[in-house]
XYZ file of N, CA and C in Angstrom:
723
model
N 0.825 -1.211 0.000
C 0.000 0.000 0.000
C 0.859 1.260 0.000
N 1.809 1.011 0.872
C 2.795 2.230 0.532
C 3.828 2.338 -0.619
N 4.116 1.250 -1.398
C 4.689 2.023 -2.255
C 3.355 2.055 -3.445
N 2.438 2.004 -3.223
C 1.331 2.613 -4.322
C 1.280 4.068 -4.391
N 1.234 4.207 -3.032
C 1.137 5.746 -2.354
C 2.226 6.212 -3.040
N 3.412 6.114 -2.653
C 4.871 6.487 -3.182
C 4.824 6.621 -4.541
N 4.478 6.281 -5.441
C 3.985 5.868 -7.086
C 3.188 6.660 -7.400
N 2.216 6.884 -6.773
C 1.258 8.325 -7.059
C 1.603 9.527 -6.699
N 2.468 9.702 -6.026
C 3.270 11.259 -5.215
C 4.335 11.683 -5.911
N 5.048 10.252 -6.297
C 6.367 10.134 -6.904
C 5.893 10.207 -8.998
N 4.918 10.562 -9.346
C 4.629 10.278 -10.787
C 5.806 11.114 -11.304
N 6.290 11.975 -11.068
C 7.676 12.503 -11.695
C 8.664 11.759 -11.999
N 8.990 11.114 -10.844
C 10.212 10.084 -11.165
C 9.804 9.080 -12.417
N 8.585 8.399 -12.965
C 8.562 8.166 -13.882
C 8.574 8.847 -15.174
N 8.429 10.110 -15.309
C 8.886 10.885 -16.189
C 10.174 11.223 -16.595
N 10.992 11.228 -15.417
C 12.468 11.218 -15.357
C 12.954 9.815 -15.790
N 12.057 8.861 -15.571
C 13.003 7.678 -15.933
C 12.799 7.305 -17.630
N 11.204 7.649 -17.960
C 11.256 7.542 -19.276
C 12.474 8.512 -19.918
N 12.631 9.490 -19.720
C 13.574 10.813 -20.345
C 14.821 9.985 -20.384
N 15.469 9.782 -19.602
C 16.962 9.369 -18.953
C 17.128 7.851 -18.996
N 16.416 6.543 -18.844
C 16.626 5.794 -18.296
C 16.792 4.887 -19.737
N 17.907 4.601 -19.947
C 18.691 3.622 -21.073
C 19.074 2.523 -20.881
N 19.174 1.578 -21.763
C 20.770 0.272 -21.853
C 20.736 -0.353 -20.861
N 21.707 -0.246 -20.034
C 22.304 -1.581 -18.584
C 21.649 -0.750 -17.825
N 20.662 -1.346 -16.884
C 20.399 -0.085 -15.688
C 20.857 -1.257 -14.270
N 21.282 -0.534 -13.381
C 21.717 -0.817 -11.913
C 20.523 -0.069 -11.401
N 19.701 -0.994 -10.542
C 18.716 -0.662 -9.666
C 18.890 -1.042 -7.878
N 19.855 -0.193 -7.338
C 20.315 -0.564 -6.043
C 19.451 -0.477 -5.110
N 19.061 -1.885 -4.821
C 18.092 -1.994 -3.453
C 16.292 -2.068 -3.845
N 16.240 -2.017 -5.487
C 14.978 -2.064 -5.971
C 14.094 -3.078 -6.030
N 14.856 -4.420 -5.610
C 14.056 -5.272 -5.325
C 13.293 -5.642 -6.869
N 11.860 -5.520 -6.791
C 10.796 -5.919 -7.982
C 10.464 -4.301 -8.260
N 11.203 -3.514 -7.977
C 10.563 -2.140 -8.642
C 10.716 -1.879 -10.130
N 11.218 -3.027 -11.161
C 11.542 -3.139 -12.469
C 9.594 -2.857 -12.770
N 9.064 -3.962 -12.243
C 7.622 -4.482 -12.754
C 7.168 -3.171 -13.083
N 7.237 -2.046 -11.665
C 6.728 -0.867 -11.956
C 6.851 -0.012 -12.765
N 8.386 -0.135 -13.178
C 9.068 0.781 -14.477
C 8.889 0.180 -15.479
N 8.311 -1.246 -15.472
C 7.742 -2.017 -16.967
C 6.650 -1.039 -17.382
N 5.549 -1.490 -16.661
C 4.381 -0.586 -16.171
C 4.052 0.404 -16.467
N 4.764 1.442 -16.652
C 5.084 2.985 -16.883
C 5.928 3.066 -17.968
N 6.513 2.001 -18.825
C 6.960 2.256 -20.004
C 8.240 2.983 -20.647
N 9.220 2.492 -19.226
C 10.539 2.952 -19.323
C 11.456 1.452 -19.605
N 12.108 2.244 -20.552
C 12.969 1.180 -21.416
C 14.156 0.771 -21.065
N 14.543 0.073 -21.393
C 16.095 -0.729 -21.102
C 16.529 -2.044 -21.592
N 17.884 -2.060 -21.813
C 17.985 -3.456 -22.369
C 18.282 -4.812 -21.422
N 18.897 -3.782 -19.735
C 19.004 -5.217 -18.910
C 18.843 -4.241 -17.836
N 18.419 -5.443 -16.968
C 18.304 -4.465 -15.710
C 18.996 -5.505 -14.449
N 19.871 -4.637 -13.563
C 20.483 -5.766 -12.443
C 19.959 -5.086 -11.421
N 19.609 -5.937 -10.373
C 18.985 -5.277 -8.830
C 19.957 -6.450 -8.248
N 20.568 -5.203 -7.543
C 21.575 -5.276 -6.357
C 21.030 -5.172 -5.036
N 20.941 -6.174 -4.456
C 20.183 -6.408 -2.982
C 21.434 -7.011 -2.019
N 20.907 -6.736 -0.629
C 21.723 -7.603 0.496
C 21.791 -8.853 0.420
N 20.503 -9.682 0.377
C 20.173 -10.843 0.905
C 19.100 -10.938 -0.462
N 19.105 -12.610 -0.400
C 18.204 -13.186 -1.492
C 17.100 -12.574 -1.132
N 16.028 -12.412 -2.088
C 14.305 -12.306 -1.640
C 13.664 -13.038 -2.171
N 12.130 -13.513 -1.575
C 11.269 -14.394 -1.397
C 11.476 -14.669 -3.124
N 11.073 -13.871 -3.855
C 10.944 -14.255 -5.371
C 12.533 -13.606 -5.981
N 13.189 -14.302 -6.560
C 14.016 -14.440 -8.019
C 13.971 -14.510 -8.978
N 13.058 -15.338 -9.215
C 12.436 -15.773 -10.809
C 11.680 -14.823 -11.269
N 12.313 -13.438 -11.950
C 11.481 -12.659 -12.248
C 10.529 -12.649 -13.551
N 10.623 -14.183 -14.304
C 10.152 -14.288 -15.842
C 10.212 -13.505 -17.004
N 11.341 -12.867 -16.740
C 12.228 -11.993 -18.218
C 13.455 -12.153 -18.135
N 14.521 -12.726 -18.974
C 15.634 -12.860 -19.435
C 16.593 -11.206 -18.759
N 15.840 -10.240 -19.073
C 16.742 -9.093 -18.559
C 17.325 -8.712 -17.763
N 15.846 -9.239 -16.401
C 15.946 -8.837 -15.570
C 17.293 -10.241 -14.501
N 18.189 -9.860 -13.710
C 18.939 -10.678 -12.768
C 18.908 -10.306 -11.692
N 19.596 -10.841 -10.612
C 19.603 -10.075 -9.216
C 20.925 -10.412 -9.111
N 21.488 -9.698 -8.551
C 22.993 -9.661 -7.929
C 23.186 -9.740 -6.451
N 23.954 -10.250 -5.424
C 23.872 -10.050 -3.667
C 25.257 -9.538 -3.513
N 24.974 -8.201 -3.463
C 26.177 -7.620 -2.635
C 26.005 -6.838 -1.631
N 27.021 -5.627 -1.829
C 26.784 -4.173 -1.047
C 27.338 -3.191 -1.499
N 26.234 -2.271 -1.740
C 25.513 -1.063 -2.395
C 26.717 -0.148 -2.281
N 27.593 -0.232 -1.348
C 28.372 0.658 -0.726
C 30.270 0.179 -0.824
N 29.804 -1.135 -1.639
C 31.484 -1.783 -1.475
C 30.885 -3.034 -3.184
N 30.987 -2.550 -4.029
C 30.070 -2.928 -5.891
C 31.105 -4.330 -5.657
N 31.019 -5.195 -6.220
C 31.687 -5.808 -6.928
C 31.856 -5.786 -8.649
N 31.294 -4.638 -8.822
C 30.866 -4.596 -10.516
C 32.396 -3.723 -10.978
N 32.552 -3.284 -11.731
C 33.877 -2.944 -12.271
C 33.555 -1.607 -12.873
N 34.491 -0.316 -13.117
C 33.961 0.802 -13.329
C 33.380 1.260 -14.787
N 32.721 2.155 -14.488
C 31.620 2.262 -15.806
C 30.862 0.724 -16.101
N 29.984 0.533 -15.662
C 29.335 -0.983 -15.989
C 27.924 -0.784 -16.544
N 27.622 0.670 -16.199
C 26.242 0.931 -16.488
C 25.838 1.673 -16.905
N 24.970 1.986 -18.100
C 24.408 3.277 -18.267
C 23.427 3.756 -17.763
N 22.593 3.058 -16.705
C 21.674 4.290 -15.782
C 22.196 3.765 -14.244
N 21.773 4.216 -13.734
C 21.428 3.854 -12.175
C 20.486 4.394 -11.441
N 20.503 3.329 -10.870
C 18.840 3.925 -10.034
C 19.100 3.843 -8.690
N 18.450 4.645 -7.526
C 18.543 4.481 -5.842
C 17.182 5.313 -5.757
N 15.980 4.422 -5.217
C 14.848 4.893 -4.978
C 14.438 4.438 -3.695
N 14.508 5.661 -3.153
C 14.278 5.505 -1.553
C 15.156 4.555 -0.728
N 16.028 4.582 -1.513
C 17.076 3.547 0.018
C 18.600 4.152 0.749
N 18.587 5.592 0.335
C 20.126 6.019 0.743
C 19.781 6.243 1.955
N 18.485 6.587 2.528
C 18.144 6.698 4.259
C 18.226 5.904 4.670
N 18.582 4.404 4.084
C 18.864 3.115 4.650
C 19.884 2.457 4.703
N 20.945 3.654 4.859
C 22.009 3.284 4.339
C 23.317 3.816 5.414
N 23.844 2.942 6.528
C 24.675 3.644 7.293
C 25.428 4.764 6.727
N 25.880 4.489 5.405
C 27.015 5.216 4.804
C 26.584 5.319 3.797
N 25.221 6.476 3.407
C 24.964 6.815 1.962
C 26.356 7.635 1.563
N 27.408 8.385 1.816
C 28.600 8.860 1.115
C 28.971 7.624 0.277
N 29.309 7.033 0.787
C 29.753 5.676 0.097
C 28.778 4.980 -0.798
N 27.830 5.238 -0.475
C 26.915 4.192 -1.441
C 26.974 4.952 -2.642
N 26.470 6.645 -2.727
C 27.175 7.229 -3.405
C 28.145 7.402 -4.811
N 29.445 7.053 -4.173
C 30.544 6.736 -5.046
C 30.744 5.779 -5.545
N 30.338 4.729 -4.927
C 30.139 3.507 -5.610
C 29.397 3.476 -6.872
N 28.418 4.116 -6.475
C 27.148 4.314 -7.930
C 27.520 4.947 -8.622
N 28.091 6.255 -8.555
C 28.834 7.081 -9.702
C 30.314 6.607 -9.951
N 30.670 5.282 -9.252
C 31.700 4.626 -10.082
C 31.808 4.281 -11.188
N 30.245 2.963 -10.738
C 29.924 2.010 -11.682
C 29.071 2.645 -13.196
N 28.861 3.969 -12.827
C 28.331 4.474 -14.017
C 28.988 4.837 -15.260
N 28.578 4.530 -16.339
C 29.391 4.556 -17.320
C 29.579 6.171 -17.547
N 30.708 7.347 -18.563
C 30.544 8.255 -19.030
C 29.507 8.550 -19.868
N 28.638 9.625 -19.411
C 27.588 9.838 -20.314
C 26.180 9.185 -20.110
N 26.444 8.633 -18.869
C 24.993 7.654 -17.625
C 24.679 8.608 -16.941
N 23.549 8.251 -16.574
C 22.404 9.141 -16.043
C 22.446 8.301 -14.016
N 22.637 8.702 -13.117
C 22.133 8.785 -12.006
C 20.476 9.284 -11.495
N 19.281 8.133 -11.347
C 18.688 8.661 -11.288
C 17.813 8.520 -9.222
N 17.617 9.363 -8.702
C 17.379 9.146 -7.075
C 16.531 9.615 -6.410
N 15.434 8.984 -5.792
C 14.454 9.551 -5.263
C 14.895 9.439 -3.722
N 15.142 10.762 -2.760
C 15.439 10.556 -1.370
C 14.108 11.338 -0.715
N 14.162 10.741 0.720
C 12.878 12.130 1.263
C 13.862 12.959 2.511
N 13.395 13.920 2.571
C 13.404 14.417 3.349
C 12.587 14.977 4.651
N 11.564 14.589 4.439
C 10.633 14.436 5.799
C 10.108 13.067 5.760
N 10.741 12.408 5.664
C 9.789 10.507 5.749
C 9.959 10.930 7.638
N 8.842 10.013 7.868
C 8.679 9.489 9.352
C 9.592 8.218 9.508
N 9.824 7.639 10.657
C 10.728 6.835 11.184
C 9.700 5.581 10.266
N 10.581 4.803 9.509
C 10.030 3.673 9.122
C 11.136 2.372 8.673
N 11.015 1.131 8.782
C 12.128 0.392 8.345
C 12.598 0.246 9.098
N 12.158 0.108 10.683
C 12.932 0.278 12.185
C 14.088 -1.483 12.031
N 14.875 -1.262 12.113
C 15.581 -0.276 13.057
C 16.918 0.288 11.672
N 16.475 0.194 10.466
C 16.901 0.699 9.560
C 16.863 1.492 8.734
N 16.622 2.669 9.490
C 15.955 4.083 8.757
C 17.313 5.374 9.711
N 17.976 5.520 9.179
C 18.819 6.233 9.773
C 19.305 7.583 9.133
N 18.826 8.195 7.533
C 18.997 9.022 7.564
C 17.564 9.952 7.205
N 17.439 11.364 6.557
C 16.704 11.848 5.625
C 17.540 13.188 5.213
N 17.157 13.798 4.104
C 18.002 14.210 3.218
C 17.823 15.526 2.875
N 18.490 17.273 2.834
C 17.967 18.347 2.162
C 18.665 17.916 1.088
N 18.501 18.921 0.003
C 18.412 19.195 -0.696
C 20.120 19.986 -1.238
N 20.629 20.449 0.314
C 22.040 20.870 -0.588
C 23.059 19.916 0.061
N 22.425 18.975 0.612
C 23.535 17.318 0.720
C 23.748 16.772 -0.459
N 22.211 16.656 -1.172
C 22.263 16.011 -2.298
C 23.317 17.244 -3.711
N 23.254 18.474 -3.584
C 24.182 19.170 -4.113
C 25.250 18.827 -4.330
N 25.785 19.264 -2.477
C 27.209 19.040 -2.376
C 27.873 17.416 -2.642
N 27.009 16.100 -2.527
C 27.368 15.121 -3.234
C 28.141 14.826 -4.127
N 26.669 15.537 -4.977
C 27.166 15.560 -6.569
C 28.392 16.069 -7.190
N 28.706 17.258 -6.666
C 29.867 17.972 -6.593
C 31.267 17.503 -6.616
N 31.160 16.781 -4.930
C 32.384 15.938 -4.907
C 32.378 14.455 -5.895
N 31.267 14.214 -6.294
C 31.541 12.661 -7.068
C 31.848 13.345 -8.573
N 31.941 14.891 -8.940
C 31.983 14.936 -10.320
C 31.076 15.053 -11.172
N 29.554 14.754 -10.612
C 28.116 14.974 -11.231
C 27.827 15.999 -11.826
N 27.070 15.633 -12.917
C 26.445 16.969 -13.135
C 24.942 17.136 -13.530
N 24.934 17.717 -12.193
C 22.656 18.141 -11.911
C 22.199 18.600 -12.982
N 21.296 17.479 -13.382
C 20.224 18.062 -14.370
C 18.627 18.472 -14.028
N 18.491 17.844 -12.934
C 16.998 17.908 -12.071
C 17.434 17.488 -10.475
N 16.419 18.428 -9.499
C 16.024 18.472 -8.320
C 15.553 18.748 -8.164
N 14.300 18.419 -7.992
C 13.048 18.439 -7.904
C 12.506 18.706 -6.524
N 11.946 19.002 -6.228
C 10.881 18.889 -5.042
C 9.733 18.137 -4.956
N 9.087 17.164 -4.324
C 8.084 16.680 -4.690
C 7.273 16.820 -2.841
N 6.698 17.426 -3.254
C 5.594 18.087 -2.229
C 6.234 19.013 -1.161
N 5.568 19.188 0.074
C 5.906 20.416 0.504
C 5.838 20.321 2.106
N 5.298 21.406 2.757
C 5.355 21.307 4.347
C 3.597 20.751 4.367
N 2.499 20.999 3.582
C 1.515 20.962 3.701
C 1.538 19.109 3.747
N 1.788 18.824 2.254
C 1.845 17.397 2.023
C 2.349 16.729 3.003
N 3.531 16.991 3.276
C 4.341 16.102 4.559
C 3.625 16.160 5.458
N 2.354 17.318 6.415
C 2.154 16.929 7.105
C 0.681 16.010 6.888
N 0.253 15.989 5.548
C -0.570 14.995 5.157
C -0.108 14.061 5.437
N 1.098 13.494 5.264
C 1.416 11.925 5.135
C 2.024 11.773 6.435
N 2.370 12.846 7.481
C 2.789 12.783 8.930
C 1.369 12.351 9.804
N 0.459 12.775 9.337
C -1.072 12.095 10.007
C -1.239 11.019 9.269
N -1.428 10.364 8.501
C -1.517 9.065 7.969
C -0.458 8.005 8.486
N 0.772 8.479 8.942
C 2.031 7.620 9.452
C 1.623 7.437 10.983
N 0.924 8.415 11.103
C 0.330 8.727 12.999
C -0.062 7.453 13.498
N -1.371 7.776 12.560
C -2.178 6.246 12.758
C -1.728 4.735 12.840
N -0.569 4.378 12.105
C -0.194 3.091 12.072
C 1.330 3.026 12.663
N 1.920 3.906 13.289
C 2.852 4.779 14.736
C 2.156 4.209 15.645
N 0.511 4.449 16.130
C 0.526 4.626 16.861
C -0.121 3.515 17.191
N -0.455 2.312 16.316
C -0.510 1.568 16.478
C 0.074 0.332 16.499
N 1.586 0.663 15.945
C 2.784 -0.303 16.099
C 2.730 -1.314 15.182
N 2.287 -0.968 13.491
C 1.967 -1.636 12.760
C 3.511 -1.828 12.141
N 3.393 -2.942 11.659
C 4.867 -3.443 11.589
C 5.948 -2.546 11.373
N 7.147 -2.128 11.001
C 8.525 -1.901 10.621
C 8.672 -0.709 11.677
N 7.106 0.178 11.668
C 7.112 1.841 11.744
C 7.331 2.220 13.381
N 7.183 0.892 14.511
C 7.151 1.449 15.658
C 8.035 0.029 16.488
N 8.934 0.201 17.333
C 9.278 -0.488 18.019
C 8.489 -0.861 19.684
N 8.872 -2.293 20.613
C 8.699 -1.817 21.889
C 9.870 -0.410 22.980
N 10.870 -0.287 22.603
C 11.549 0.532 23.097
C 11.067 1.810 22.995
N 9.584 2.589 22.086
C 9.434 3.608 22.197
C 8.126 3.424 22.994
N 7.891 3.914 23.832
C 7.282 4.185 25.370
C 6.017 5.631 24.991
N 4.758 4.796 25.394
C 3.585 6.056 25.168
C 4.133 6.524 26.653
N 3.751 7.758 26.590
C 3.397 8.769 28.095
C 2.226 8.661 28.741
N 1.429 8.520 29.320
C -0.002 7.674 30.281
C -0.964 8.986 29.574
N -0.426 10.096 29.104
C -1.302 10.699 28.699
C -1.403 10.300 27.465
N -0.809 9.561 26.655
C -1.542 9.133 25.921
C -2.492 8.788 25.419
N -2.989 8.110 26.315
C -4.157 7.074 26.046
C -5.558 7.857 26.250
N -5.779 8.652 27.180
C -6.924 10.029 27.312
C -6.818 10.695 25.929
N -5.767 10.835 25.277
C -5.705 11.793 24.647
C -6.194 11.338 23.106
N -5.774 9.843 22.581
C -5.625 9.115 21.661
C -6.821 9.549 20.901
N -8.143 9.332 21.505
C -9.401 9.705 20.534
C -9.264 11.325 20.057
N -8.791 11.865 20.827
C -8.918 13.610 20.271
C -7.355 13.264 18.779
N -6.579 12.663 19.134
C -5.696 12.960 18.109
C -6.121 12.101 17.216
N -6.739 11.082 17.057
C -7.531 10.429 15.497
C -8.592 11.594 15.045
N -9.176 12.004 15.759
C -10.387 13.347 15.169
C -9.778 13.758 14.709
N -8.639 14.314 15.313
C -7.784 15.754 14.362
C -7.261 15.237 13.135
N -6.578 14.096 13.502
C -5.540 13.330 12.133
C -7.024 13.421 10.848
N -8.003 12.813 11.272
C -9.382 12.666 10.208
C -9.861 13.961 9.711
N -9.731 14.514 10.671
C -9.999 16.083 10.183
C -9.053 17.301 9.167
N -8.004 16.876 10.106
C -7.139 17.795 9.687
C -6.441 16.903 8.004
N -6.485 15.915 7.803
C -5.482 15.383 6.474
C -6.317 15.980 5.307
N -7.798 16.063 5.277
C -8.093 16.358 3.867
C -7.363 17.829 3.741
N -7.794 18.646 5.004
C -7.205 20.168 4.512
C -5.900 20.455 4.548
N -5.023 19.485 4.997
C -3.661 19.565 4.575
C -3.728 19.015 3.431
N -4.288 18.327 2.311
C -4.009 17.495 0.737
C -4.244 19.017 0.308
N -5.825 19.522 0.799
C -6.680 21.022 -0.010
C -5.031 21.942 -0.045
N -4.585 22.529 0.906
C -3.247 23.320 0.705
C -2.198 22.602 0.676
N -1.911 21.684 0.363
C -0.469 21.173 -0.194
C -0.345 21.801 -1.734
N -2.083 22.246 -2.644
C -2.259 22.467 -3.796
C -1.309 23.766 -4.110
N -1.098 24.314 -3.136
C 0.055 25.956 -3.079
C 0.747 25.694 -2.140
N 1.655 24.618 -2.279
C 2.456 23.925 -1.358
C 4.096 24.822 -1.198
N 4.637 25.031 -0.204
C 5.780 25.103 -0.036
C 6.717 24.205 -0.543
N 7.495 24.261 -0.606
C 9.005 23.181 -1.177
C 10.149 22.867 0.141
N 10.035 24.022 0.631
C 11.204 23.794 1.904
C 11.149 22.897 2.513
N 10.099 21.670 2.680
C 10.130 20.856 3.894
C 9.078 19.754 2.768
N 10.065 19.401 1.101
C 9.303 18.354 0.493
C 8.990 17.096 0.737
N 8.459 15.783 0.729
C 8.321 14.946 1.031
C 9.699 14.124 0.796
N 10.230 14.170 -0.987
C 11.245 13.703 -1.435
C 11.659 14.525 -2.471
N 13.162 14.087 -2.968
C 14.104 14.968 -3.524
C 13.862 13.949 -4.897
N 13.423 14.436 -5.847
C 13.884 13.957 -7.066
C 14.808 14.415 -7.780
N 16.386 13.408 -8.069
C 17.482 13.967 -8.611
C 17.591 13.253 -9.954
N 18.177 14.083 -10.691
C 18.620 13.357 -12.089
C 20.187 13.783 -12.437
N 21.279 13.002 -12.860
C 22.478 13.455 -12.260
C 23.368 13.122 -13.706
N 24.226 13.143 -14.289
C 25.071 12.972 -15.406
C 26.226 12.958 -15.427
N 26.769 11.785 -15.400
C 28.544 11.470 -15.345
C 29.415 11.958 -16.583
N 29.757 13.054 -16.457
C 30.494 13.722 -17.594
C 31.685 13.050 -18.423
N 31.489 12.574 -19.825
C 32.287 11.879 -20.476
C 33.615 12.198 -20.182
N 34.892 11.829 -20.017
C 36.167 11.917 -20.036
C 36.533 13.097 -20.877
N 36.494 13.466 -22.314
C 37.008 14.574 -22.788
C 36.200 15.767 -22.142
N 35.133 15.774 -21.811
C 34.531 16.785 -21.183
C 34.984 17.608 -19.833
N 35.318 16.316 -18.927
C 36.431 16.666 -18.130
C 37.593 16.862 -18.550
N 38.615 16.536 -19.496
C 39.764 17.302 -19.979
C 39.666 18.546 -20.362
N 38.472 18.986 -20.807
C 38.328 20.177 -21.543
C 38.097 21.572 -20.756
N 37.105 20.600 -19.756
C 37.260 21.200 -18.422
C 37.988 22.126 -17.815
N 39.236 20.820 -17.590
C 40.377 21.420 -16.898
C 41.642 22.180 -17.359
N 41.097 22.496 -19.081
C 42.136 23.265 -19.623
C 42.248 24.588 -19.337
């Protein structure tokens, strides 16, 4: 259900991927998110998803598609291997997104597209593996040091939206529905008096936070949509003349 949600918020990133998304693509940490980019009608000639650990399904029933088991942050792939890359929603899951990073703009070929959806206001989710979230001039200064060069950064929603999807996260917070809440986080006794007044509000208040997200702020977006470009070799010589 949530990455449906994510898919409808996120409809940009499929625009970006039709535009950009070519040839060998590296999909780090995407799991079955190919199906979705089938779906939406972004092209490619192979696609590798680089995961930790095996998952339930492998057999994805297309020749293109493979899975690889490594780490995101230490490739075993060799440099330039790819002409796109993808990281959708997983550098907050990532002790050492710097590193995961460089790795990806290793393996990218000259003239590959980096493409990355991060958030910057996600709620705690993926416990106990949710450790970062992201502005907007991290993802800059990144790029910078790996040599990138920004073609899109996007904003995708705002302070209104976020706190749309901060009352919708409330509800299943506060009910300790799987990944999003541990036992180590402790209600306060006022809680529980209080619980029915804060579902009214969450019910109340989310439609008119969707109504003004419509003249939404950017400063405090949900997620960062980046589109990034590994500058061919003579380009950098030319550069540096």
């Amino acid at each position: 259900m949530f990455y449906v949600a994510r898919n409808i918020r996120s409809r940009r990133l499929f625009d970006s991927l039709r535009s950009y998304c070519r040839g060998s693509v590296l999909d780090v940490g995407g799991w079955d998110f190919f199906r979705t980019a089938l779906a939406q009608g972004v092209s490619f000639t192979s696609w590798t998803v680089l995961e930790t650990a095996e998952q339930k399904v492998t057999d994805f029933g297309d020749d293109r598609i493979r899975i690889e088991i490594g780490d995101g942050c230490s490739m075993h792939f060799k440099d330039a291997s790819f002409d796109t890359v993808l990281n959708v929603q997983v550098l907050e899951h990532v002790f050492e997104p710097n590193a995961m990073m460089r790795e990806m703009c290793r393996v990218l070929k000259p003239g590959g597209h980096l493409i990355i959806l991060v958030p910057q206001t996600a709620t705690l989710h993926l416990i106990p593996h949710h450790y970062y979230n992201f502005t907007r001039f991290w993802i800059k200064e990144d790029l910078i040091r790996n040599g990138m060069e920004q073609l899109e950064l996007r904003p995708l929603g705002g302070i209104w939206s976020s706190m749309a999807s901060h009352l919708v996260y409330f509800v299943f917070q506060s009910l300790r529905v799987g990944s999003m809440s541990a036992p180590e986080f402790r209600r306060p006794w006022l809680f529980y008096p209080l619980y029915p007044f804060m579902l009214l509000f969450a019910f109340i208040a989310f439609p008119i936070c969707l109504f003004l997200s419509l003249g939404d702020l950017t400063e405090e977006p949900n997620n960062h949509l980046v589109v990034a470009r590994k500058p061919a070799a003579q380009e950098i010589t030319q550069d540096d003349k």
